Amino acid sequence: MSLRLACLTSALALTAGLAQAEMSFNRIASFPVVKNMAEGEDQSRETSPEIIDVTADGMTLVYTDSPLNALGRVDITDPANPAPAGNIALPGEPTSVAVIGSVAYVGVNTSESYTQPSGQIMAFDVASGEELASCDIGGQPDSVAKSKDGAFLSIAIENERDEDLNDGEIPQLPAGNLVMVNVAEGGLDCASLKMVDLTGLAEIAGEDPEPEYVSINALGETVVTQQENNHLVVVSKDGEILNHFSAGSVDLEGIDATDERAALIFTESQPGRLREPDAVTWIDDTHFAIANEGDYHGGSRGWTIFNKDGSVVYESGTSFEQAIIQIGHYPDKRSDAKGVEPESVTFAEYNGTPYVFVGAERASVVGVYDVTDPAAPVLKQLLPSGVGPEGYVTIPSRGLLVSANESDLREDGGVNAHVMIYQQQDAAPVYPHLTSEGMDELTGWGAISGMVADEDGMIYAVNDSFYGFQPTIFKIDPSQTPARIVDAIRVHRENGDAAQKLDMEGITLDGKGGFYVASEGRMDRAIPHAIYHVTKDGLIKTNKGEIVIPEELMAVEKRFGFEGITKVGDTLWMAVQREWKDDPKNHVKLVSYNLETEEWGAVRYPLTEPAKGWVGLSEIVAHGEYVYIIERDNQHADEAVTKKIYRVALSELVPAPLGGDLPVVTKEEVRDLIPDLKSTGGYVLDKIEGLAILNDGTVWVSTDNDGVDDSSGETMFWSFKLD
């Protein structure tokens, strides 16, 4: 490891958490599952790791891939460098997998229709991919669980409903049930298969139970969630129903329950919100935890611990979601549905400490809870995941935790699906890098764009148009660990309303306590290309506060406009993201505006030739005798090539009049950011958007998390020193 990268890694660790004696989980690797496709296969097809398990030796991961009708395998002999082990073709859609020894038991959905469900439980040798056995299970399987002794399997037969029929309401027959089957040496004992009738138990559509998830304790007892029925059932290893009870409801206060308003406002409530649990996991032989993802009528945005007698031992309420809000992972577009949408719970003991891992599907976060006292769990960490975490597997013998992240967004220009690996380390937590924890008011944030450093070491950052009804300047204290948002300055007009029709992409200081903000225009949405003068309290004064680009620029404008702003003397300099109509290929403008003379001008900046997609600018910051510029492509993960900081000497920033020939400046590379972006074990994030430089030459860089919309929500915020 180079000295520069070693220093960066240390800085990231310090940015994210105080050095503590206790152990922490940190991500060490990400594996794009498209790598499991064989040579010559169409790698543009969707892939999706959902439910995941591991061989007994802890060396091979096995996951279901529904779009490919396959089981995927990953070699984690070296967990920091996972390697593809290929796919095993299946005769239908895999829904869940459990591995006993070196044999994978997979539920396969072969249903012809909702009214004629069918499926199999199949056994495969993980190493060779050979099919060992198969049993007809009489319906469409969902979850598969293995007993602690490896003697039998429990399978939730959901026989899921048609969501387009009767608005998805149940009952919709045929009813689901629970199937239990013994494991034979090297396969399955199909003759032992028994079906457990679950009808007539739930208060909601009792004639149509839809088992969702199963887990088995050391006594051989299976707990079954019935998500749509909002019900829980405990079954003995002999198939006898020991207990059943409603999952109940939660009164939610202090939530954002309104969708599509582009603002984070946590003042609403939802009384009597049904839990409607998805995943379930035993903590011990008496207690189990459920993830309250919700369905049509519920979703309490948290998780719950029950005693198997039906009593609630712990209820997270909104505390889990609020912790996620503080680290910038709140999915605003899911506000009217199920918020962060906890979907997964997994349990394991590491070095004597029992943990429950709670996965929030829409927030792409894994919560790590110490459940030494099941009545008072302690949230120890929030780990960044890939997009749409679905399944987890714990490997305590190796100190590893693995998440399967199902969303494959390549068709829409996003990132592909990944498996992510975390390791328990004697080290500080690396994530989060930025938080609003400690503010008097619960403050959500996201889509951080432009930044600027103040003389006192504070950093100011803006959010972009994703939060168009709540444009905000965030004051960040980077000296704390993690860095802290300490103030949220709401940008508003003189009538007090939020200043709309803005896409704030750049910010600089005005030298008098206020700011100049660059707004990237988009004329098809009536958002002008403009500069706004904002007071220290966030006010844009009518008429005086807006500087609109001149006709010479309007005549050649395109959607991708100002992406950064900085002030040099009396002149504002704005970086234009991509070529406008009059720019030569791979050249963009640095536009100037003199505050005293009100004259406009520009120079041209030479872009790097894109390897794929496009390359553009996303920030400009003056420091010393240079302006520092972020240049990036629009690619993720292994496709990313250009994520760099360059600098241009101030002596070259001599603007020429608009409409004529413009001088081309010379750029000098300062830092390649791709090693930085890889240093936390994740895939390379697309949007490097923010840059701030302190007086001592410390450079802070941030990424834009797209408001957690088709994004993992991860925000990186890190520093290094200029040479």
XYZ file of C-alpha atoms in Angstrom:
723
model
C 0.000 0.000 0.000
C 1.379 3.408 -0.918
C 2.024 5.980 1.801
C -0.585 8.315 0.329
C -3.271 5.612 0.390
C -2.228 4.432 3.844
C -2.632 7.973 5.128
C -6.025 8.195 3.436
C -7.191 4.949 5.002
C -6.196 6.240 8.409
C -7.976 9.509 7.734
C -11.141 7.700 6.733
C -11.088 5.637 9.905
C -10.670 8.752 11.990
C -13.355 10.539 10.021
C -15.802 7.796 10.850
C -15.380 7.016 14.500
C -13.389 7.417 17.652
C -10.670 4.864 18.193
C -12.204 2.500 20.720
C -11.057 -0.689 22.314
C -14.189 -2.586 21.342
C -14.521 -4.495 18.102
C -16.215 -3.014 15.047
C -17.530 -4.340 11.749
C -16.065 -2.749 8.632
C -16.624 -3.543 4.974
C -13.613 -5.141 3.330
C -14.845 -6.146 -0.136
C -17.606 -5.970 -2.732
C -18.274 -8.593 -5.369
C -20.304 -7.755 -8.514
C -22.290 -10.918 -9.173
C -22.224 -10.400 -12.929
C -18.717 -11.883 -12.668
C -20.293 -15.288 -12.063
C -21.567 -15.440 -15.632
C -19.607 -17.772 -17.873
C -17.518 -16.489 -20.740
C -19.708 -15.817 -23.747
C -22.893 -15.310 -21.742
C -24.927 -12.140 -22.229
C -23.632 -10.106 -19.311
C -26.153 -7.338 -19.893
C -28.864 -9.558 -18.377
C -30.183 -8.710 -14.943
C -28.594 -10.534 -12.023
C -29.821 -10.375 -8.450
C -28.339 -11.963 -5.321
C -31.158 -12.272 -2.800
C -30.929 -14.963 -0.125
C -27.419 -16.066 0.801
C -25.727 -18.751 2.905
C -22.272 -20.266 3.287
C -20.676 -23.705 3.369
C -19.761 -25.109 6.784
C -16.086 -24.303 6.293
C -16.996 -20.645 5.713
C -15.174 -20.535 2.381
C -17.922 -20.526 -0.275
C -20.952 -18.257 -0.413
C -24.100 -19.526 -2.131
C -26.890 -17.142 -3.172
C -30.148 -17.294 -5.093
C -30.355 -15.394 -8.373
C -33.995 -15.189 -9.392
C -33.634 -13.415 -12.784
C -31.077 -15.973 -13.957
C -32.842 -19.035 -12.458
C -29.533 -19.928 -10.861
C -27.544 -20.438 -7.692
C -24.470 -18.241 -7.579
C -21.256 -19.158 -5.771
C -18.459 -16.925 -4.484
C -15.077 -18.133 -3.272
C -14.178 -16.195 -0.103
C -11.048 -18.135 0.842
C -9.521 -14.652 0.844
C -12.516 -12.575 1.995
C -10.897 -9.300 0.998
C -10.605 -10.603 -2.565
C -13.754 -12.626 -3.348
C -13.594 -14.636 -6.564
C -16.297 -15.943 -8.886
C -17.119 -19.645 -8.530
C -19.829 -19.720 -11.189
C -23.575 -20.301 -11.370
C -25.607 -23.496 -11.089
C -28.596 -23.591 -13.471
C -31.994 -24.378 -11.939
C -35.319 -25.532 -13.445
C -37.170 -22.531 -12.069
C -36.917 -19.447 -9.896
C -34.897 -19.904 -6.693
C -36.489 -18.236 -3.691
C -34.264 -19.231 -0.779
C -31.243 -21.352 0.081
C -29.810 -23.029 3.174
C -26.446 -24.790 3.190
C -25.690 -27.781 5.415
C -22.070 -28.883 5.235
C -21.249 -28.615 1.546
C -24.780 -29.216 0.257
C -27.070 -26.354 -0.780
C -30.810 -26.840 -0.289
C -32.737 -24.459 -2.493
C -36.425 -23.738 -2.801
C -37.392 -23.523 -6.463
C -40.636 -21.977 -7.670
C -42.017 -23.802 -10.715
C -45.555 -22.353 -10.561
C -47.564 -22.030 -13.757
C -49.857 -19.413 -12.234
C -51.009 -17.930 -8.931
C -53.870 -20.423 -8.823
C -51.664 -23.401 -9.697
C -48.577 -22.974 -7.520
C -45.864 -25.602 -7.489
C -42.310 -25.978 -6.330
C -39.435 -28.191 -5.281
C -36.804 -28.385 -2.605
C -33.579 -29.368 -4.344
C -30.156 -30.398 -3.053
C -26.905 -29.550 -4.854
C -23.282 -30.274 -4.145
C -21.811 -26.787 -3.844
C -18.370 -27.646 -5.190
C -19.408 -29.629 -8.263
C -22.859 -28.177 -8.897
C -24.256 -31.718 -9.150
C -27.942 -32.196 -8.341
C -28.237 -34.678 -5.472
C -31.964 -34.850 -4.735
C -35.321 -33.146 -5.252
C -38.703 -33.288 -3.495
C -42.050 -31.951 -4.688
C -43.294 -29.615 -1.950
C -46.755 -28.966 -3.342
C -46.626 -25.212 -3.683
C -44.579 -22.080 -4.204
C -41.708 -21.877 -1.680
C -40.488 -18.671 -0.132
C -38.117 -19.089 2.809
C -35.972 -22.144 3.649
C -34.383 -22.677 7.091
C -32.107 -25.414 8.430
C -32.217 -26.851 11.934
C -29.205 -26.236 14.174
C -28.217 -29.913 14.008
C -28.681 -30.072 10.237
C -31.320 -32.800 10.581
C -34.250 -31.146 8.821
C -35.485 -28.167 6.843
C -38.523 -25.947 7.279
C -39.953 -24.333 4.160
C -42.492 -21.537 4.044
C -44.938 -22.293 1.222
C -46.336 -18.870 0.499
C -48.497 -19.463 -2.574
C -48.278 -15.724 -3.019
C -51.179 -13.580 -4.117
C -51.698 -11.830 -7.436
C -51.074 -8.185 -6.619
C -53.109 -7.112 -9.647
C -56.188 -8.999 -8.456
C -58.548 -7.169 -6.106
C -55.810 -4.605 -5.443
C -53.698 -7.391 -4.004
C -56.028 -8.018 -1.080
C -56.218 -11.462 0.487
C -57.720 -14.020 0.740
C -56.617 -15.448 -2.580
C -56.566 -19.225 -2.540
C -54.893 -21.705 -2.563
C -53.648 -21.222 0.973
C -50.014 -21.530 1.931
C -48.571 -23.815 4.601
C -45.360 -24.973 6.256
C -43.407 -27.945 4.904
C -40.871 -29.852 6.978
C -38.517 -32.446 5.495
C -35.620 -34.464 6.868
C -32.154 -34.241 5.417
C -30.629 -37.543 4.337
C -26.919 -38.133 3.907
C -26.017 -36.338 0.727
C -29.585 -35.339 -0.071
C -33.216 -35.350 1.095
C -35.627 -37.861 2.648
C -38.720 -37.022 0.615
C -40.733 -39.737 2.402
C -40.406 -37.768 5.655
C -42.026 -34.668 4.206
C -44.943 -33.331 6.235
C -47.211 -30.359 5.650
C -48.310 -28.223 8.583
C -51.726 -26.602 8.142
C -51.691 -22.941 9.187
C -55.256 -22.015 8.246
C -57.707 -20.666 10.785
C -55.055 -19.008 12.954
C -54.731 -15.395 11.848
C -57.411 -12.785 12.450
C -56.655 -11.308 9.029
C -57.655 -13.676 6.193
C -57.107 -16.752 8.337
C -58.297 -18.997 5.539
C -55.400 -17.805 3.374
C -52.142 -17.903 5.361
C -49.165 -16.673 3.366
C -46.037 -17.800 5.236
C -43.156 -15.470 4.464
C -40.104 -16.437 6.483
C -38.949 -19.211 8.823
C -36.240 -19.697 11.434
C -35.420 -22.719 13.657
C -34.030 -22.615 17.205
C -31.880 -25.165 19.043
C -35.020 -26.951 20.270
C -36.060 -27.576 16.683
C -38.938 -25.089 16.944
C -39.817 -23.191 13.796
C -41.131 -19.642 13.963
C -43.131 -18.590 10.904
C -44.009 -15.043 9.856
C -47.230 -14.497 7.939
C -46.586 -11.025 6.581
C -49.879 -10.319 4.844
C -51.792 -11.858 7.756
C -49.753 -9.917 10.366
C -49.354 -13.117 12.328
C -46.668 -15.302 13.958
C -46.722 -19.067 14.507
C -44.396 -21.303 16.527
C -44.258 -24.967 15.432
C -42.528 -27.905 17.141
C -40.013 -30.105 15.338
C -42.795 -32.691 15.076
C -45.088 -30.263 13.248
C -47.328 -29.388 16.198
C -48.466 -25.770 16.506
C -47.179 -24.660 19.916
C -48.393 -21.063 19.824
C -49.637 -18.372 17.490
C -50.441 -14.705 17.906
C -50.880 -11.437 16.070
C -47.745 -9.453 15.266
C -49.647 -6.417 16.515
C -49.176 -2.761 15.692
C -47.064 0.271 16.588
C -47.960 3.938 17.003
C -45.455 5.930 14.960
C -44.642 9.541 15.840
C -42.159 11.927 14.270
C -42.038 10.398 10.798
C -42.208 11.696 7.235
C -45.344 10.085 5.822
C -45.812 12.253 2.727
C -44.336 11.222 -0.602
C -43.199 13.300 -3.565
C -42.735 16.633 -1.837
C -38.915 16.680 -2.078
C -38.430 17.626 1.560
C -37.463 15.819 4.738
C -40.080 16.778 7.319
C -40.424 14.470 10.301
C -43.535 15.812 12.011
C -46.210 13.310 11.001
C -47.654 10.222 12.645
C -49.226 6.863 11.809
C -51.172 5.381 14.729
C -51.861 1.652 14.866
C -49.441 0.758 12.080
C -49.452 -3.024 11.584
C -46.009 -4.568 11.850
C -46.501 -7.033 8.982
C -43.116 -8.738 9.503
C -40.924 -10.175 6.788
C -37.773 -11.881 8.101
C -37.497 -13.543 11.488
C -34.561 -14.934 13.455
C -34.240 -16.718 16.776
C -31.961 -14.997 19.293
C -32.129 -17.879 21.748
C -34.614 -20.657 22.435
C -37.115 -18.175 23.896
C -36.737 -14.921 21.958
C -36.940 -14.074 18.275
C -36.658 -10.840 16.303
C -38.785 -9.723 13.359
C -38.205 -7.084 10.665
C -41.359 -5.037 10.217
C -41.148 -4.347 6.509
C -44.886 -4.095 5.992
C -47.185 -4.902 3.119
C -50.323 -3.185 1.889
C -51.607 -2.036 5.266
C -48.561 -1.771 7.444
C -44.877 -1.545 7.995
C -43.805 -0.011 11.288
C -40.353 1.003 10.009
C -38.530 -0.846 12.764
C -37.980 -4.232 14.347
C -39.311 -6.100 17.350
C -38.204 -8.821 19.755
C -40.904 -11.245 20.905
C -40.980 -13.913 23.542
C -42.365 -17.074 21.981
C -45.249 -16.815 24.443
C -46.443 -13.848 22.369
C -45.285 -10.980 24.583
C -43.300 -8.061 23.176
C -39.867 -7.847 24.800
C -38.500 -4.917 22.762
C -39.892 -2.525 20.169
C -37.558 -0.215 18.240
C -40.339 2.154 17.229
C -38.866 4.920 15.088
C -35.401 4.824 16.682
C -33.867 2.685 13.916
C -35.243 4.919 11.186
C -34.137 8.064 13.005
C -30.581 6.776 13.280
C -30.640 6.152 9.538
C -32.004 9.656 8.909
C -29.027 11.157 10.733
C -26.495 9.459 8.439
C -28.197 10.646 5.244
C -29.737 7.342 4.133
C -33.422 8.201 4.418
C -35.304 7.285 1.175
C -37.644 10.267 0.859
C -39.556 8.824 -2.087
C -40.693 5.961 0.160
C -42.128 8.242 2.824
C -45.777 7.451 2.184
C -45.070 3.723 2.039
C -42.775 2.051 4.514
C -39.906 4.458 5.042
C -36.550 2.736 5.401
C -38.322 -0.631 5.069
C -36.576 -3.068 7.427
C -36.737 -6.407 5.647
C -34.050 -8.640 7.108
C -32.964 -9.748 10.574
C -30.070 -12.122 11.216
C -28.532 -13.294 14.467
C -25.094 -14.533 15.498
C -22.666 -14.369 18.382
C -19.210 -12.910 17.748
C -16.520 -13.224 20.412
C -19.114 -13.755 23.111
C -21.380 -10.860 22.115
C -24.814 -11.651 20.635
C -25.786 -9.433 17.694
C -28.895 -8.902 15.632
C -28.237 -7.438 12.187
C -31.194 -5.470 10.833
C -31.250 -4.754 7.103
C -33.161 -1.736 5.789
C -33.915 -2.516 2.155
C -34.777 0.977 0.926
C -32.100 2.745 2.959
C -29.383 0.236 1.998
C -28.131 0.074 5.572
C -27.333 -2.741 8.007
C -27.925 -1.966 11.679
C -25.699 -3.825 14.148
C -27.385 -4.335 17.541
C -25.877 -5.800 20.698
C -28.696 -7.920 22.180
C -26.964 -9.064 25.340
C -30.149 -7.868 27.028
C -33.008 -8.702 24.620
C -35.175 -6.129 26.396
C -32.671 -3.337 25.729
C -30.726 -3.797 22.476
C -27.962 -1.281 21.800
C -27.356 0.053 18.277
C -23.596 -0.198 17.837
C -23.146 0.594 14.150
C -24.830 1.354 10.843
C -23.020 -0.264 7.917
C -23.329 0.891 4.287
C -24.638 -1.747 1.926
C -25.218 -2.055 -1.782
C -28.571 -1.088 -3.277
C -31.503 -3.091 -1.901
C -29.978 -5.440 0.672
C -32.105 -8.575 0.833
C -30.291 -11.412 2.599
C -27.433 -11.809 5.064
C -25.226 -14.586 6.302
C -23.105 -14.528 9.436
C -19.754 -16.352 9.646
C -18.641 -15.877 13.267
C -15.842 -18.449 12.973
C -14.108 -16.084 10.555
C -15.441 -12.817 11.979
C -17.349 -12.137 8.753
C -20.778 -10.774 7.844
C -22.067 -10.845 4.255
C -24.946 -8.991 2.596
C -26.643 -9.815 -0.710
C -27.837 -6.657 -2.458
C -30.452 -7.489 -5.043
C -30.899 -4.300 -7.090
C -29.349 -4.376 -10.555
C -29.709 -0.872 -11.993
C -27.557 -1.170 -15.107
C -30.504 -0.820 -17.464
C -31.057 2.690 -16.080
C -27.386 3.604 -16.046
C -26.886 2.658 -12.404
C -24.713 0.190 -10.579
C -25.029 -3.594 -10.837
C -25.914 -5.962 -8.014
C -23.263 -6.809 -5.423
C -22.430 -9.081 -2.532
C -20.626 -7.168 0.230
C -18.322 -8.581 2.890
C -17.703 -7.105 6.336
C -15.147 -8.148 8.935
C -15.117 -7.690 12.678
C -11.916 -5.826 13.479
C -10.095 -4.380 16.441
C -10.502 -0.964 14.884
C -12.752 2.061 14.812
C -15.843 1.965 12.600
C -15.147 3.430 9.163
C -18.752 4.475 8.509
C -20.542 6.877 8.630
C -18.313 9.697 7.416
C -20.938 12.379 8.068
C -23.853 12.637 10.492
C -26.390 15.119 11.857
C -26.458 13.332 15.213
C -26.394 15.783 18.084
C -28.530 18.488 16.465
C -31.457 19.777 18.530
C -33.905 18.844 15.763
C -33.938 15.571 13.828
C -32.297 16.642 10.567
C -32.280 14.599 7.409
C -29.885 15.295 4.582
C -28.652 13.891 1.313
C -27.603 14.721 -2.247
C -24.673 16.820 -1.010
C -23.270 18.780 -3.934
C -20.971 21.834 -3.829
C -18.878 22.750 -0.780
C -16.752 25.617 0.498
C -14.459 26.040 3.521
C -14.647 29.027 5.862
C -11.767 30.738 7.644
C -12.747 29.102 10.952
C -12.395 25.573 9.556
C -16.125 25.007 9.069
C -17.404 23.683 5.737
C -20.659 24.706 4.063
C -22.371 22.343 1.641
C -25.551 22.521 -0.445
C -28.077 19.863 -1.373
C -29.264 19.705 -4.958
C -32.673 19.684 -6.650
C -33.619 16.272 -5.267
C -34.777 18.283 -2.255
C -36.288 21.036 -4.345
C -38.846 21.959 -1.673
C -36.182 22.153 1.016
C -33.025 23.759 -0.433
C -30.490 23.835 2.365
C -26.986 24.989 3.196
C -25.456 22.592 5.732
C -22.752 23.752 8.115
C -20.291 20.929 8.752
C -17.678 20.622 11.488
C -15.010 18.358 9.935
C -12.888 18.323 13.099
C -15.264 15.878 14.788
C -15.296 12.151 14.161
C -17.422 11.473 12.229
C -17.818 14.923 10.715
C -20.929 16.620 12.083
C -23.636 18.693 10.477
C -24.161 21.363 13.114
C -26.611 23.671 11.338
C -29.114 23.518 8.475
C -29.710 26.906 6.855
C -32.932 26.735 4.840
C -32.730 28.801 1.655
C -35.881 30.907 1.334
C -37.529 33.925 -0.276
C -38.675 37.099 1.457
C -42.149 35.661 2.087
C -40.544 32.912 4.143
C -41.270 30.118 1.654
C -38.589 27.699 0.534
C -36.793 29.000 -2.545
C -37.991 26.699 -5.302
C -36.804 26.307 -8.899
C -33.226 25.852 -7.702
C -30.692 23.144 -8.363
C -27.891 24.184 -6.043
C -24.678 22.619 -7.317
C -22.041 25.050 -6.066
C -21.417 27.388 -3.141
C -18.802 29.969 -2.244
C -18.461 32.641 0.446
C -19.308 36.271 -0.332
C -16.737 37.590 2.176
C -19.438 39.277 4.240
C -20.949 36.297 6.040
C -23.221 35.212 3.187
C -22.906 33.004 0.136
C -23.088 32.853 -3.624
C -24.822 29.713 -4.855
C -24.646 28.363 -8.408
C -27.856 26.763 -9.677
C -27.678 24.340 -12.576
C -30.454 25.200 -14.973
C -32.909 22.910 -16.626
C -35.200 24.877 -18.852
C -37.632 22.005 -19.501
C -38.452 22.264 -15.780
C -38.330 26.061 -15.694
C -35.155 26.031 -13.580
C -32.936 28.917 -14.728
C -29.168 28.869 -15.077
C -28.338 31.405 -12.406
C -26.275 32.589 -9.467
C -28.009 33.469 -6.199
C -26.738 35.743 -3.450
C -27.829 34.195 -0.164
C -27.585 35.852 3.247
C -26.101 34.069 6.250
C -29.676 33.252 7.296
C -30.558 31.705 3.931
C -32.516 34.606 2.402
C -32.500 35.302 -1.332
C -33.600 38.890 -1.694
C -36.115 39.576 -4.441
C -34.466 40.941 -7.607
C -31.155 41.766 -5.919
C -30.401 38.169 -5.041
C -30.517 36.623 -8.534
C -27.975 36.856 -11.337
C -29.267 35.210 -14.520
C -26.882 34.189 -17.286
C -26.701 36.556 -20.294
C -28.223 36.058 -23.730
C -24.875 34.982 -25.185
C -24.904 31.968 -22.900
C -28.634 31.323 -23.111
C -28.302 30.972 -26.872
C -25.975 27.986 -26.472
C -27.116 26.521 -23.126
C -27.808 22.868 -22.465
C -29.191 21.033 -19.469
C -25.812 20.310 -17.864
C -24.863 23.735 -16.522
C -23.063 25.216 -13.512
C -21.630 22.523 -11.225
C -19.441 24.643 -9.005
C -18.631 28.228 -8.078
C -15.698 29.993 -6.461
C -14.715 33.611 -5.837
C -11.399 35.138 -6.874
C -11.221 38.778 -5.881
C -14.298 40.471 -7.362
C -14.883 37.688 -9.864
C -17.056 34.591 -9.579
C -15.926 31.563 -11.583
C -18.406 28.814 -12.462
C -17.561 25.368 -13.846
C -19.957 24.163 -16.552
C -20.447 20.416 -16.314
C -20.533 19.411 -19.979
C -20.200 20.826 -23.479
C -22.728 23.441 -24.578
C -23.712 24.002 -28.186
C -20.692 26.146 -29.102
C -18.033 24.058 -27.360
C -15.617 21.797 -29.224
C -15.772 18.115 -28.305
C -14.344 17.379 -24.854
C -14.087 21.049 -23.931
C -16.217 22.920 -21.406
C -16.391 26.485 -20.187
C -15.190 28.050 -17.004
C -17.495 31.076 -16.911
C -16.628 34.321 -15.122
C -18.818 37.093 -13.731
C -17.324 40.304 -12.330
C -19.422 41.493 -9.407
C -18.271 45.114 -9.806
C -18.479 45.586 -13.580
C -21.197 42.923 -14.142
C -19.206 41.654 -17.118
C -19.339 38.036 -18.233
C -16.521 36.073 -19.829
C -15.093 32.574 -20.113
C -12.163 30.301 -20.826
C -12.268 26.693 -21.996
C -11.148 23.667 -20.059
C -9.991 20.466 -21.838
C -11.811 17.343 -20.630
C -10.386 13.845 -20.538
C -11.621 11.641 -23.390
C -14.276 9.358 -21.855
C -13.645 5.629 -21.945
C -17.404 5.112 -21.662
C -20.355 7.451 -21.187
C -19.322 11.044 -20.600
C -16.812 13.089 -18.627
C -17.606 16.456 -17.078
C -16.807 18.876 -14.261
C -18.482 18.875 -10.864
C -16.655 21.425 -8.710
C -14.257 24.389 -8.718
C -12.470 25.838 -5.668
C -9.870 28.608 -5.463
C -6.913 28.076 -3.137
C -3.567 29.819 -3.245
C -2.413 30.407 -6.798
C -4.759 27.846 -8.370
C -8.326 26.773 -8.856
C -8.903 23.093 -8.098
C -11.405 21.270 -10.286
C -13.140 17.898 -9.983
C -13.381 16.035 -13.270
C -15.381 12.815 -13.353
C -17.016 10.331 -15.659
C -20.567 9.077 -15.061
C -19.540 5.467 -14.451
C -19.769 3.248 -11.366
C -17.743 0.388 -9.920
C -15.312 -1.301 -12.323
C -16.451 0.873 -15.229
C -15.189 4.061 -13.533
C -12.021 5.554 -15.045
C -11.946 9.309 -14.440
C -12.508 10.577 -10.894
C -9.749 13.145 -10.482
C -8.807 16.521 -9.075
C -6.933 18.856 -11.409
C -5.704 22.389 -10.924
C -5.398 25.409 -13.189
C -3.147 28.366 -12.397
C -5.007 31.604 -11.622
C -2.677 33.315 -14.063
C -4.406 31.397 -16.868
C -7.884 32.473 -15.845
C -8.041 35.492 -18.135
C -11.604 35.550 -19.416
C -12.371 36.392 -23.020
C -15.690 37.929 -24.129
C -18.519 35.487 -24.725
C -19.434 34.601 -28.299
C -15.892 34.656 -29.633
C -12.758 32.541 -29.440
C -12.006 31.424 -25.907
C -8.528 30.569 -24.589
C -7.928 26.986 -23.499
C -6.333 26.627 -20.072
C -3.714 24.077 -19.054
C -4.609 21.550 -16.360
C -2.366 19.665 -13.958
C -3.436 16.454 -12.224
C -3.453 16.677 -8.434
C -5.014 13.395 -7.308
C -6.685 10.310 -8.712
C -9.673 9.685 -6.423
C -10.440 6.101 -7.481
C -8.067 4.549 -4.891
C -9.786 6.700 -2.259
C -13.205 5.537 -3.407
C -12.107 1.898 -3.188
C -10.500 2.243 0.240
C -13.668 1.428 2.218
C -14.334 -1.882 0.473
C -17.279 -0.677 -1.612
C -17.683 -0.217 -5.327
C -16.563 3.092 -6.860
C -19.338 5.639 -6.420
C -20.311 7.703 -9.431
C -20.789 11.251 -8.230
C -17.794 13.061 -6.772
C -19.497 16.409 -6.238
C -18.025 18.395 -3.346
C -14.605 19.931 -2.747
C -13.473 22.261 0.038
C -9.933 23.331 0.929
C -9.001 24.624 4.381
C -6.369 27.304 4.912
C -3.766 24.705 5.895
C -4.172 22.843 2.602
C -6.430 20.090 3.934
C -8.745 19.012 1.104
C -12.199 17.603 1.894
C -14.058 15.648 -0.783
C -17.652 14.387 -0.751
C -19.938 12.263 -2.888
C -23.567 12.889 -3.854
C -25.874 10.024 -2.803
C -28.736 11.012 -5.161
C -31.136 11.335 -2.251
C -31.132 7.532 -1.847
C -33.161 7.193 -5.061
C -31.854 4.183 -7.013
C -28.721 4.671 -4.960
C -27.187 2.991 -1.931
C -27.397 6.272 -0.045
C -23.728 6.038 0.825
C -21.950 9.367 1.254
C -18.171 9.435 1.420
C -16.623 12.487 3.072
C -12.866 12.347 3.482
C -9.712 14.435 3.503
C -6.088 14.565 2.450
C -3.350 17.204 2.488
C -2.090 18.963 -0.609
C 1.554 18.245 -1.381
